[in-house]
Amino acid sequence: MNGTNLFKIALRALNNNKTRAFLTMLGIIIGVASVITMLAIGQGSKKSIQAQIAEMGSNMIMIHPGADMRGGVRQDPSAMQTLKLEDYYNIRDEGKYISAISPSVNSSGQLIYGSHNAPSTIYGVSQDYLTIRQLSVEDGDMFTDQDIQTSAKVCIVGKTVVDNLFPGGGDPVGKVIRFNSIPFRITGVLKSKGYNSMGMDQDDVILAPYTTIMKRILAITYLQGINCSAITEDMTDQAIEDITSILRRNHKLKEDADDDFTIRSQQELSSMMNSTTDLMTILLACIAGISLVVGGIGIMNIMYVSVTERTREIGLRMSVGARGIDILSQFLIEAILISVTGGVIGVILGVGASFAVKYIAHWPIFIQGWSVMLSFIVCTVTGIFFGWYPAKKAAALDPIEAIRYE
Amino acid sequence: MNKSIIELKDIKRNFKVGNEIVHALRGVSFTVREGEFVTIMGTSGSGKSTLLNILGCLDTPTSGEYLLDGVPVRAMGKNERARLRNHKIGFVFQSYNLLAKTTAVENVELPLMYNSRISASERKGRAVNALTAVGLGDRLMHKSNQMSGGQMQRVAIARALVNDPAVILADEATGNLDTRTSFEILVLFQKLHAEGRTIIFVTHNPEIAQYSSRNIVLRDGQIKEDKVNEHILSAAGALAALPVPAED
Ligand SMILES: Nc1ncnc2c1ncn2[C@@H]1O[C@H](COP(=O)(O)OP(=O)(O)OP(=O)(O)O)[C@@H](O)[C@H]1O
Ligand SMILES: [Mg+2]
């Protein structure tokens, strides 16, 4: 008995009952399509979050005053004043793995220009902040070292701020706006970045020299934070170690004392985000996987019924010389053909549904080669697994009884 | 004398039903030679089908020896018996047993599908030849559900012929057909007999025995009578003598 003939036999048998074959397939089609769609959605959101993080600067490192708050212990207000300008200078001058660094202080208030006003937060930074956050100047210029030394009342603004304060149009560069009644001259406008994945408007920013904010608005001598960029993403960990040792030395911390500052990296955030989306993907895949198993049981059910229904056919085949193994193979091949065909249709449908999700619901999707392969292999295995029992039953029939079966 | 195709020596077949043992065959011995057309008759329950199943290698005797074309069958395993059925036996059943919604050619090809030594083109050619031989050369692509009972039985006979078997076994092959169609099928069997084929034909109908070359009568699992028919009637003649069905 050769494989080609068995294949032909199975194909003819399926061809004789297209409706039954299709109904059997339906479970597999739905199972495979949902696995692919679910994985595409899961992987898509992971990709988009990764892209957003990269956009924010994937080698960004954030230093905050105070010990790591993740324990939830309340801290003394003075603990929040541990970062000084000195720390900033030392990291800037001594830090070995850092390509850009900027202090960070901020204050919320009201922006006013003529009869227009808008609530906003002003950030005190150095020029490096543009590199760290991957911002660029579209009109005019960034403020200068000179401005920082003199605590000049100058600022650079984002598109949203411009839209809020200058709704009538006109060049904002050189105009003087007020922040909490303090006048700031606009030196430049930032290039628009739009909204990020968390729905935050990245253009609603106003940046000024950190010295100006510290002296003229907040009247403080400590920093609320320091942002920097590692030279490459891979150097993030070394940079953090390096910064830690500089800060511990500056703060004269003893060997066994805890850090009085916290360092977070974008990388850390991104791996946290990844594990969240991975979990989501696994959950989705599980739900979809269950429907694949249900599809498999559907195959078993219909194959099982069809063994009874086709008892006479089996008896006849045996009487003309089919061996048990031939009958077994025929039923197995039928099951596999059904599940593989269902799998192919499921893949097409799943990819189609993924694109429908992309264009109709505007969700990010990402179809991975392995998810298609996986669901395909799973449905073939399902076919073999759930086809086996009915096929075995068919092969074990007694030809005399089978052929007489009414 | 022609070589013997079937040799039965003291064949017994018992069935266990609950605590009782049913003796379906109680020691049957006979020899069938190549080219014989044997009818087997007997009352219901006399063991005809049981005997035919053993002859067709679907069943094995409880005791006794069976040689098919010189090959001892009794000690064979399931798969060997399947091979033997495939190569040496053609079955014709009372209820045709064609594959549903399948063309005549594909139905006839079926036994050859289980023989890997026969190529697809040879298979097709042999199926067409067999169908032509039973007078269905113009119905090759008709499906089983588009044919009359007589035509279906012809397809079944073509299927039994296609592997060029040592013996054709028929169990009540005309049982489901009207008189006229029964005679048409009998004409076909006589034609096959004339071509030198060996046929064993189980029937209830004593009339049919007149058209065969030998008649064996079973009673209660034993041979009651085994007679060579010296005056074989012509089924074709009988068919011609039948009243022509009234036309509307
Ligand atoms: N599988 C079986 N199990 C038990 N008893 C059986 C079995 N097959 C046949 N028998 C018994 O063997 C005897 C012979 O049966 P068989 O079918 O050979 O009769 P038959 O001559 O073909 O009858 P009919 O003309 O009605 O077809 C009967 O008594 C029957 O009950
Ligand atoms: Mg019978």
XYZ file of C-alpha atoms and ligand atoms in Angstrom:
686
model
C 0.000 0.000 0.000
C 1.543 3.284 -0.913
C 1.048 6.754 0.475
C -0.141 8.347 -2.747
C -3.053 5.943 -2.997
C -4.010 6.407 0.640
C -3.871 10.139 0.132
C -6.098 9.823 -2.925
C -8.517 7.591 -1.032
C -8.770 10.106 1.806
C -9.182 12.993 -0.615
C -11.987 11.231 -2.476
C -13.718 10.396 0.786
C -13.566 14.043 1.898
C -14.691 15.229 -1.498
C -17.786 13.076 -1.128
C -18.813 14.939 1.948
C -17.772 18.523 1.590
C -20.294 19.916 4.037
C -19.198 17.604 6.798
C -15.564 18.326 6.027
C -16.197 22.056 6.138
C -18.128 21.925 9.397
C -15.331 19.881 10.923
C -12.857 22.451 9.706
C -14.780 25.361 11.152
C -13.505 24.777 14.681
C -9.911 24.680 13.486
C -10.416 27.746 11.281
C -11.769 29.773 14.187
C -9.083 28.450 16.535
C -6.152 29.247 14.251
C -7.563 32.604 13.173
C -8.065 33.687 16.772
C -4.599 32.529 17.846
C -3.028 34.563 15.052
C -5.178 37.629 15.646
C -4.667 37.565 19.413
C -0.918 37.176 19.063
C -0.828 39.931 16.442
C -2.617 42.287 18.826
C -0.437 41.302 21.778
C 2.795 41.595 19.839
C 1.590 44.785 18.174
C 1.034 46.587 21.456
C 4.392 45.381 22.710
C 6.086 46.737 19.586
C 4.335 50.063 19.858
C 5.261 50.479 23.521
C 8.849 49.617 22.675
C 8.793 52.184 19.888
C 7.429 54.852 22.240
C 10.126 54.107 24.774
C 12.788 54.282 22.101
C 11.299 57.596 20.997
C 11.614 58.903 24.532
C 15.260 57.881 24.485
C 15.962 54.275 25.306
C 19.294 55.087 26.961
C 17.819 57.686 29.288
C 18.735 57.516 32.972
C 16.740 59.424 35.608
C 18.178 60.356 38.984
C 15.808 61.393 41.756
C 16.521 62.497 45.291
C 15.491 60.270 48.173
C 15.821 56.554 48.732
C 14.041 54.064 46.579
C 10.351 54.633 47.358
C 9.181 51.264 46.150
C 9.056 50.082 49.762
C 6.321 52.652 50.337
C 7.917 54.172 53.445
C 7.236 57.873 53.857
C 10.316 59.997 53.693
C 11.410 63.118 55.476
C 11.031 66.233 53.255
C 14.722 66.901 53.711
C 15.443 63.547 52.120
C 14.047 65.025 48.926
C 16.747 67.685 48.854
C 19.774 65.445 48.553
C 20.629 66.216 44.937
C 22.747 69.344 44.612
C 24.215 71.268 41.710
C 27.564 69.894 42.819
C 26.338 66.394 42.001
C 25.333 67.546 38.556
C 28.727 69.112 37.884
C 30.604 66.058 39.120
C 28.610 63.567 37.085
C 28.928 65.815 34.047
C 32.700 66.129 34.402
C 33.610 62.677 35.749
C 30.904 60.348 34.412
C 32.488 57.928 31.988
C 29.507 56.398 30.212
C 27.402 59.464 29.720
C 26.846 61.371 26.497
C 24.439 64.052 27.763
C 23.285 65.340 31.125
C 20.802 67.901 32.329
C 19.496 68.970 35.731
C 15.751 68.908 36.159
C 13.574 71.277 38.152
C 10.017 72.221 37.372
C 7.182 74.425 38.441
C 3.537 74.535 37.501
C 1.761 77.753 36.812
C -0.138 79.914 34.414
C 1.237 81.054 31.070
C -0.028 84.388 29.838
C 0.387 86.238 26.579
C -1.873 89.175 25.970
C -5.429 88.043 26.550
C -4.551 84.349 26.149
C -3.519 82.066 28.953
C -2.953 78.385 29.593
C -1.902 76.243 32.569
C 1.492 74.673 32.034
C 4.601 73.302 33.672
C 7.919 74.998 33.077
C 11.013 72.784 33.138
C 14.426 74.045 34.143
C 17.052 72.167 32.143
C 20.371 72.510 30.342
C 20.857 72.376 26.580
C 21.637 68.631 26.761
C 17.991 68.025 27.626
C 17.188 68.253 23.912
C 19.582 65.355 23.189
C 18.291 63.283 26.078
C 14.634 63.615 25.103
C 15.382 63.618 21.398
C 13.878 67.028 20.844
C 14.950 69.486 18.213
C 14.495 73.184 17.597
C 12.390 74.146 14.603
C 12.368 77.953 14.772
C 14.853 80.258 16.487
C 17.501 78.914 18.840
C 18.018 77.047 22.077
C 19.068 79.173 25.037
C 22.844 79.453 25.593
C 25.479 78.828 28.282
C 25.443 82.561 28.756
C 21.709 82.409 29.554
C 22.369 79.672 32.123
C 25.151 81.622 33.825
C 23.037 84.759 34.062
C 19.805 82.986 34.945
C 18.290 84.732 31.937
C 14.522 84.906 31.639
C 14.366 83.087 28.323
C 12.530 79.943 27.242
C 11.914 77.598 24.378
C 8.369 76.294 23.841
C 6.500 73.415 22.249
C 3.845 73.612 19.516
C 0.903 73.275 21.865
C 2.074 76.209 23.950
C 2.391 78.261 20.771
C -1.111 77.260 19.684
C -2.535 78.159 23.100
C -0.874 81.540 23.394
C -0.752 82.613 19.775
C -4.012 81.322 18.324
C -4.002 84.003 15.667
C -0.648 82.882 14.273
C 2.393 85.118 13.986
C 6.009 84.360 14.843
C 6.354 83.612 18.577
C 10.175 83.863 18.524
C 11.295 87.012 20.327
C 7.872 87.535 21.973
C 7.743 87.897 25.737
C 5.279 85.722 27.642
C 4.607 85.597 31.357
C 4.854 82.578 33.648
C 3.296 83.386 37.030
C 3.879 87.074 36.214
C 7.590 86.565 35.476
C 8.377 87.570 31.878
C 10.189 85.064 29.639
C 11.417 85.842 26.150
C 10.847 83.003 23.641
C 14.121 82.116 21.911
C 12.862 79.175 19.902
C 10.076 76.713 19.109
C 10.487 72.931 19.367
C 9.686 70.588 16.543
C 6.370 68.818 17.120
C 6.456 65.244 18.507
C 2.722 64.642 18.856
C 1.156 62.405 21.481
C 2.955 59.477 23.055
C 1.468 56.019 23.608
C 0.059 57.005 26.994
C -1.827 59.839 25.380
C 0.430 62.585 26.743
C 0.897 65.673 24.598
C 4.651 65.847 24.112
C 4.357 69.340 22.642
C 2.902 70.907 25.779
C 6.348 71.889 27.124
C 8.187 75.001 28.056
C 11.911 74.755 28.779
C 14.054 77.411 30.513
C 17.605 77.521 31.977
C 17.614 75.503 35.230
C 19.340 78.368 37.021
C 16.431 80.683 36.187
C 13.834 78.279 37.563
C 15.864 77.547 40.720
C 16.570 81.164 41.581
C 13.721 83.220 40.174
C 10.742 80.876 40.508
C 11.366 78.145 43.094
C 14.088 79.804 45.136
C 15.817 76.517 45.919
C 19.408 75.359 45.882
C 18.806 71.651 45.376
C 17.789 69.776 42.225
C 14.557 67.859 41.753
C 16.316 65.481 39.471
C 19.046 64.859 36.970
C 18.475 63.275 33.572
C 21.234 61.819 31.467
C 21.859 59.597 28.486
C 24.162 56.613 28.504
C 26.435 56.550 25.465
C 24.662 53.415 24.255
C 21.733 51.449 25.642
C 24.119 48.631 26.587
C 26.171 50.995 28.749
C 23.156 51.883 30.884
C 24.102 49.542 33.725
C 27.734 50.697 33.824
C 26.604 54.331 33.736
C 24.269 53.718 36.666
C 27.089 52.125 38.681
C 29.398 54.986 37.840
C 26.851 57.635 38.829
C 26.049 55.744 42.020
C 29.683 55.799 43.127
C 30.040 59.514 42.334
C 26.889 60.366 44.273
C 27.753 58.163 47.259
C 31.160 59.814 47.437
C 29.637 63.299 47.168
C 27.020 62.520 49.792
C 29.664 60.943 52.072
C 27.568 57.818 52.542
C 29.041 55.080 54.692
C 29.677 51.611 53.287
C 26.508 50.137 54.826
C 24.216 53.128 54.322
C 21.432 53.045 51.770
C 21.524 55.331 48.751
C 19.829 58.661 49.400
C 18.899 58.904 45.743
C 17.151 56.719 43.213
C 18.303 55.913 39.718
C 15.849 54.654 37.151
C 16.597 53.789 33.583
C 14.351 53.746 30.590
C 15.616 50.231 30.032
C 14.153 49.141 33.328
C 10.860 50.736 32.387
C 10.936 49.034 29.038
C 11.541 45.581 30.490
C 8.714 46.190 32.947
C 6.447 47.163 30.085
C 7.591 44.144 28.106
C 6.732 41.736 30.860
C 3.287 43.314 31.139
C 2.581 43.012 27.445
C 4.087 39.510 27.373
C 1.681 38.484 30.077
C -1.168 39.964 28.086
C -0.012 38.121 24.980
C 0.167 34.827 26.868
C -3.339 35.372 28.217
C -4.706 36.112 24.783
C -2.889 33.120 23.325
C -4.337 30.879 26.044
C -7.865 31.960 25.254
C -7.214 31.385 21.571
C -5.505 28.071 22.317
C -8.597 26.874 24.139
C -10.655 27.520 21.039
C -8.128 25.469 19.065
C -8.589 22.565 21.474
C -12.364 22.924 21.154
C -11.849 22.778 17.391
C -9.827 19.590 17.848
C -12.587 18.019 19.908
C -14.936 18.983 17.085
C -12.764 16.974 14.708
C -12.774 14.005 17.039
C -16.523 14.217 17.496
C -17.329 14.342 13.805
C -14.722 11.742 12.870
C -16.106 9.497 15.569
C -19.663 9.855 14.309
C -18.458 9.362 10.781
C -16.786 6.059 11.667
C -20.182 4.741 12.737
C -21.890 6.315 9.770
C -19.316 4.853 7.405
C -19.164 1.379 8.939
C -20.361 -0.272 5.721
C -17.848 1.669 3.675
C -15.096 0.482 6.000
C -16.374 -3.096 5.744
C -16.373 -2.871 1.979
C -12.858 -1.470 1.861
C -11.691 -4.309 4.092
C -13.432 -6.909 1.946
C -11.589 -5.690 -1.147
C -8.266 -5.935 0.645
C -7.733 -2.891 2.870
C -5.734 -3.790 5.962
C -6.393 -2.283 9.392
C -3.427 0.023 8.917
C -4.852 1.251 5.592
C -8.145 2.182 7.223
C -6.313 3.799 10.135
C -4.142 5.787 7.739
C -7.126 6.861 5.675
C -8.967 8.256 8.676
C -5.821 9.888 10.022
C -5.052 11.484 6.672
C -8.632 12.719 6.477
C -8.279 14.275 9.928
C -4.941 15.852 9.028
C -6.221 17.132 5.690
C -9.179 18.684 7.457
C -7.055 20.331 10.110
C -4.325 21.499 7.730
C -6.834 22.916 5.261
C -8.642 24.492 8.202
C -5.266 25.780 9.353
C -4.513 27.407 5.999
C -7.927 29.056 5.882
C -7.479 30.031 9.544
C -4.113 31.661 8.795
C -5.595 33.666 5.928
C -8.571 34.654 8.040
C -6.382 35.476 11.046
C -4.081 37.691 9.009
C -7.126 39.341 7.446
C -8.711 39.897 10.860
C -5.456 41.352 12.183
C -5.401 43.895 9.385
C -9.079 44.619 9.965
C -8.212 45.374 13.597
C -5.419 47.625 12.389
C -7.458 49.621 9.894
C -10.827 49.666 11.621
C -9.948 49.835 15.323
C -6.530 51.471 14.724
C -4.813 49.113 17.128
C -1.189 48.379 16.465
C -0.688 44.814 15.219
C 2.363 42.753 14.489
C 2.187 39.345 12.838
C 5.163 37.201 13.676
C 6.298 34.356 11.457
C 6.575 32.007 14.408
C 3.008 32.598 15.568
C 1.748 31.545 12.148
C 4.064 28.511 12.136
C 3.097 27.622 15.671
C -0.643 27.678 15.107
C -0.111 25.682 11.953
C 1.904 22.996 13.717
C -0.571 22.956 16.584
C -3.499 22.347 14.265
C -1.716 19.517 12.464
C -0.894 17.924 15.793
C -4.509 18.492 16.832
C -5.616 16.640 13.716
C -3.387 13.674 14.476
C -4.192 13.671 18.166
C -7.957 13.918 17.878
C -8.115 11.884 14.663
C -6.244 8.969 16.208
C -8.962 7.545 18.410
C -11.724 7.396 15.789
C -9.242 6.097 13.208
C -8.171 3.354 15.595
C -11.791 2.463 16.143
C -12.405 2.249 12.408
C -9.374 0.032 11.864
C -10.471 -2.380 14.573
C -13.862 -3.083 12.990
C -14.649 -6.646 12.021
C -15.140 -6.702 8.230
C -18.041 -9.181 8.329
C -20.021 -7.179 10.861
C -19.083 -3.900 9.227
C -20.319 -4.893 5.811
C -23.635 -6.097 7.201
C -24.096 -3.012 9.335
C -27.409 -1.266 8.782
C -8.768 -31.844 -15.295
C -8.535 -28.180 -14.305
C -6.507 -27.229 -11.245
C -8.380 -26.855 -7.993
C -9.000 -23.290 -6.850
C -10.708 -24.085 -3.570
C -10.121 -27.115 -1.354
C -12.108 -27.453 1.864
C -11.383 -30.307 4.265
C -13.751 -30.855 7.155
C -14.407 -27.175 7.805
C -16.124 -26.426 11.084
C -17.202 -23.058 12.378
C -18.611 -22.534 15.844
C -19.945 -19.308 17.288
C -20.212 -18.711 20.965
C -23.437 -16.964 21.844
C -23.622 -16.501 25.597
C -23.094 -19.954 27.091
C -24.260 -21.783 24.002
C -22.166 -22.830 21.067
C -23.782 -22.463 17.645
C -22.438 -24.931 15.117
C -22.839 -22.951 11.915
C -20.705 -25.368 9.900
C -20.290 -28.984 11.017
C -17.601 -30.437 8.742
C -17.853 -29.250 5.183
C -15.513 -30.666 2.522
C -15.488 -30.001 -1.196
C -13.208 -28.929 -4.007
C -13.925 -26.317 -6.631
C -11.938 -26.444 -9.855
C -11.048 -23.600 -12.126
C -13.882 -22.590 -14.413
C -16.718 -23.990 -12.315
C -19.912 -22.027 -11.676
C -21.136 -23.334 -8.322
C -24.421 -22.348 -6.715
C -24.789 -22.895 -2.977
C -28.333 -23.258 -1.716
C -29.977 -24.035 1.563
C -32.575 -22.780 3.970
C -32.058 -19.704 6.033
C -29.551 -20.342 8.801
C -28.030 -23.349 7.057
C -24.623 -21.700 7.043
C -24.299 -20.345 3.503
C -23.034 -16.907 4.432
C -20.740 -18.339 7.064
C -19.239 -20.615 4.422
C -18.880 -17.786 1.944
C -17.146 -15.575 4.527
C -14.633 -18.340 5.123
C -14.126 -18.854 1.396
C -13.623 -15.098 1.042
C -10.972 -15.036 3.806
C -13.100 -12.660 5.860
C -13.497 -15.318 8.535
C -11.382 -18.254 9.676
C -12.761 -21.729 10.376
C -12.701 -23.115 13.891
C -11.130 -26.258 12.489
C -10.405 -27.869 9.143
C -8.157 -26.976 6.275
C -8.760 -24.451 3.506
C -6.496 -24.061 0.478
C -7.171 -21.096 -1.804
C -5.335 -21.418 -5.108
C -2.976 -23.796 -3.328
C -2.324 -21.434 -0.401
C -3.309 -22.621 3.104
C -5.460 -19.877 4.642
C -6.275 -21.121 8.128
C -3.032 -20.103 9.814
C -2.815 -16.710 8.125
C -2.789 -13.391 9.961
C -5.226 -10.558 9.353
C -2.968 -8.605 7.018
C -2.051 -11.637 4.923
C -5.740 -12.448 4.532
C -6.399 -8.851 3.457
C -3.710 -9.234 0.797
C -5.240 -12.501 -0.341
C -8.675 -10.877 -0.648
C -7.097 -8.089 -2.625
C -5.371 -10.392 -5.083
C -7.479 -13.532 -5.382
C -11.076 -12.751 -4.497
C -13.890 -10.706 -5.962
C -16.980 -10.117 -3.802
C -20.479 -9.321 -4.994
C -22.940 -8.454 -2.242
C -26.716 -8.506 -2.149
C -26.871 -4.792 -1.384
C -24.211 -3.762 -3.947
C -22.153 -1.823 -1.358
C -20.941 0.886 -3.682
C -19.264 4.011 -2.321
C -21.849 6.780 -2.131
C -21.726 9.696 -4.551
C -18.784 8.083 -6.307
C -18.424 7.448 -10.033
C -18.589 3.953 -11.486
C -14.910 4.105 -12.444
C -13.791 5.118 -8.968
C -15.933 2.388 -7.412
C -14.396 -0.230 -9.675
C -10.887 1.104 -9.061
C -11.265 0.547 -5.319
C -9.608 -2.899 -4.977
C -6.671 -1.716 -7.078
C -6.245 1.333 -4.831
C -5.049 -1.107 -2.189
C -2.502 -2.675 -4.505
C 0.576 -0.489 -4.753
C 2.026 -2.364 -7.684
C -0.629 -1.058 -10.025
C -0.071 2.387 -11.483
C -2.800 5.026 -11.709
C -3.092 4.707 -15.477
C -3.226 0.925 -15.402
C -5.836 1.108 -12.661
C -8.021 3.418 -14.712
C -7.607 1.264 -17.832
C -8.545 -1.919 -16.003
C -11.571 -0.275 -14.389
C -12.813 0.937 -17.769
C -12.279 -2.538 -19.261
C -14.153 -4.205 -16.414
C -17.055 -1.772 -16.766
C -17.148 -2.354 -20.505
C -17.185 -6.106 -19.860
C -20.337 -5.775 -17.709
C -21.993 -3.569 -20.337
C -21.537 -0.203 -18.639
C -18.976 1.232 -21.044
C -21.244 4.234 -21.533
C -21.853 4.872 -17.832
C -18.256 5.325 -16.646
C -18.746 8.666 -14.947
C -22.196 8.038 -13.548
C -22.361 8.241 -9.805
C -23.739 5.426 -7.691
C -26.811 7.442 -6.723
C -27.626 8.049 -10.394
C -27.952 4.364 -11.269
C -30.610 1.651 -11.072
C -30.227 -1.419 -8.881
C -29.258 -3.573 -11.865
C -26.662 -1.053 -12.956
C -25.265 -0.808 -9.436
C -24.952 -4.586 -9.264
C -23.116 -4.513 -12.594
C -20.700 -1.966 -11.165
C -20.229 -4.254 -8.169
C -19.516 -7.188 -10.503
C -17.018 -5.075 -12.449
C -15.377 -4.241 -9.114
C -15.175 -7.979 -8.347
C -13.565 -8.605 -11.741
C -11.063 -5.802 -11.829
C -8.319 -7.542 -9.845
C -8.591 -10.632 -12.052
C -9.449 -12.849 -9.054
C -9.087 -16.608 -8.743
C -12.718 -16.814 -7.647
C -15.777 -14.550 -7.645
C -17.966 -14.936 -4.567
C -21.553 -13.717 -4.716
C -23.956 -13.700 -1.762
C -27.566 -13.341 -2.949
C -26.321 -11.159 -5.784
C -29.799 -11.060 -7.347
C -31.674 -10.907 -4.059
C -32.588 -7.238 -4.359
C -33.480 -7.257 -8.062
C -36.684 -7.925 -9.993
C -36.997 -11.029 -12.188
C -35.946 -9.349 -15.392
C -32.907 -7.639 -13.927
C -31.990 -10.827 -12.077
C -31.836 -12.622 -15.390
C -29.735 -9.867 -16.880
C -27.255 -10.325 -14.047
C -27.389 -14.089 -14.526
C -26.612 -13.617 -18.218
C -23.562 -11.679 -17.119
C -22.459 -14.427 -14.725
C -22.908 -17.032 -17.452
C -20.800 -14.904 -19.778
C -18.045 -14.733 -17.134
C -18.368 -18.503 -16.680
C -17.995 -18.988 -20.404
C -14.832 -16.899 -20.281
C -13.432 -19.433 -17.830
C -13.922 -17.672 -14.519
C -14.594 -19.516 -11.290
C -17.798 -18.409 -9.574
C -19.459 -19.346 -6.308
C -22.978 -18.023 -6.064
C -25.044 -18.264 -2.857
C -28.786 -18.086 -3.427
C -32.207 -18.919 -2.003
C -33.710 -19.293 -5.416
C -33.688 -22.954 -6.653
C -34.297 -21.755 -10.212
C -30.863 -20.200 -10.381
C -29.206 -23.591 -9.872
C -30.324 -24.550 -13.351
C -28.012 -21.955 -14.832
C -24.874 -23.048 -12.990
C -22.558 -25.965 -13.635
C -22.777 -27.422 -10.154
C -25.084 -27.111 -7.159
C -24.293 -27.638 -3.511
C -27.099 -27.758 -0.971
C -26.388 -27.087 2.680
C -28.570 -28.097 5.559
C -27.814 -27.395 9.156
C -24.145 -26.755 8.498
C -23.547 -29.851 6.421
C -23.564 -30.683 2.726
C -26.807 -32.404 1.899
C -26.335 -32.599 -1.833
C -23.536 -31.857 -4.303
C -24.542 -32.340 -7.923
C -23.020 -31.454 -11.263
C -25.587 -29.879 -13.569
C -25.534 -31.708 -16.880
C -28.135 -29.500 -18.550
C -27.154 -25.894 -18.035
C -29.955 -23.584 -19.144
C -29.212 -20.378 -20.997
C -30.091 -17.277 -18.980
C -30.120 -15.280 -22.189
C -32.801 -17.582 -23.579
C -34.853 -17.290 -20.394
C -34.520 -13.506 -20.523
C -35.785 -13.447 -24.122
C -38.756 -15.607 -23.119
C -39.819 -13.222 -20.343
C -42.840 -11.101 -21.124
C -41.768 -7.631 -22.245
C -42.762 -5.059 -19.615
C -45.758 -2.981 -20.655
C -44.815 0.403 -22.018
C -46.787 3.458 -20.998
N -21.416 -13.800 14.137
C -22.229 -14.789 14.521
N -22.399 -15.027 15.843
C -23.207 -16.006 16.245
N -23.887 -16.829 15.434
C -23.784 -16.619 14.100
C -22.958 -15.596 13.586
N -23.018 -15.642 12.239
C -23.862 -16.640 11.938
N -24.323 -17.239 13.058
C -25.214 -18.385 13.105
O -24.760 -19.351 12.197
C -25.808 -19.938 11.513
C -25.625 -19.805 10.017
O -25.776 -18.440 9.651
P -25.604 -17.924 8.186
O -25.627 -16.455 8.210
O -24.400 -18.558 7.586
O -26.914 -18.467 7.492
P -27.378 -18.326 5.982
O -27.416 -19.670 5.421
O -26.543 -17.328 5.285
O -28.845 -17.757 6.160
P -29.627 -16.725 5.230
O -30.076 -17.499 4.067
O -30.751 -16.285 6.077
O -28.679 -15.634 4.866
C -27.097 -19.278 12.011
O -27.694 -20.108 12.976
C -26.611 -18.007 12.642
O -27.408 -17.661 13.743
Mg -26.832 -15.415 4.359
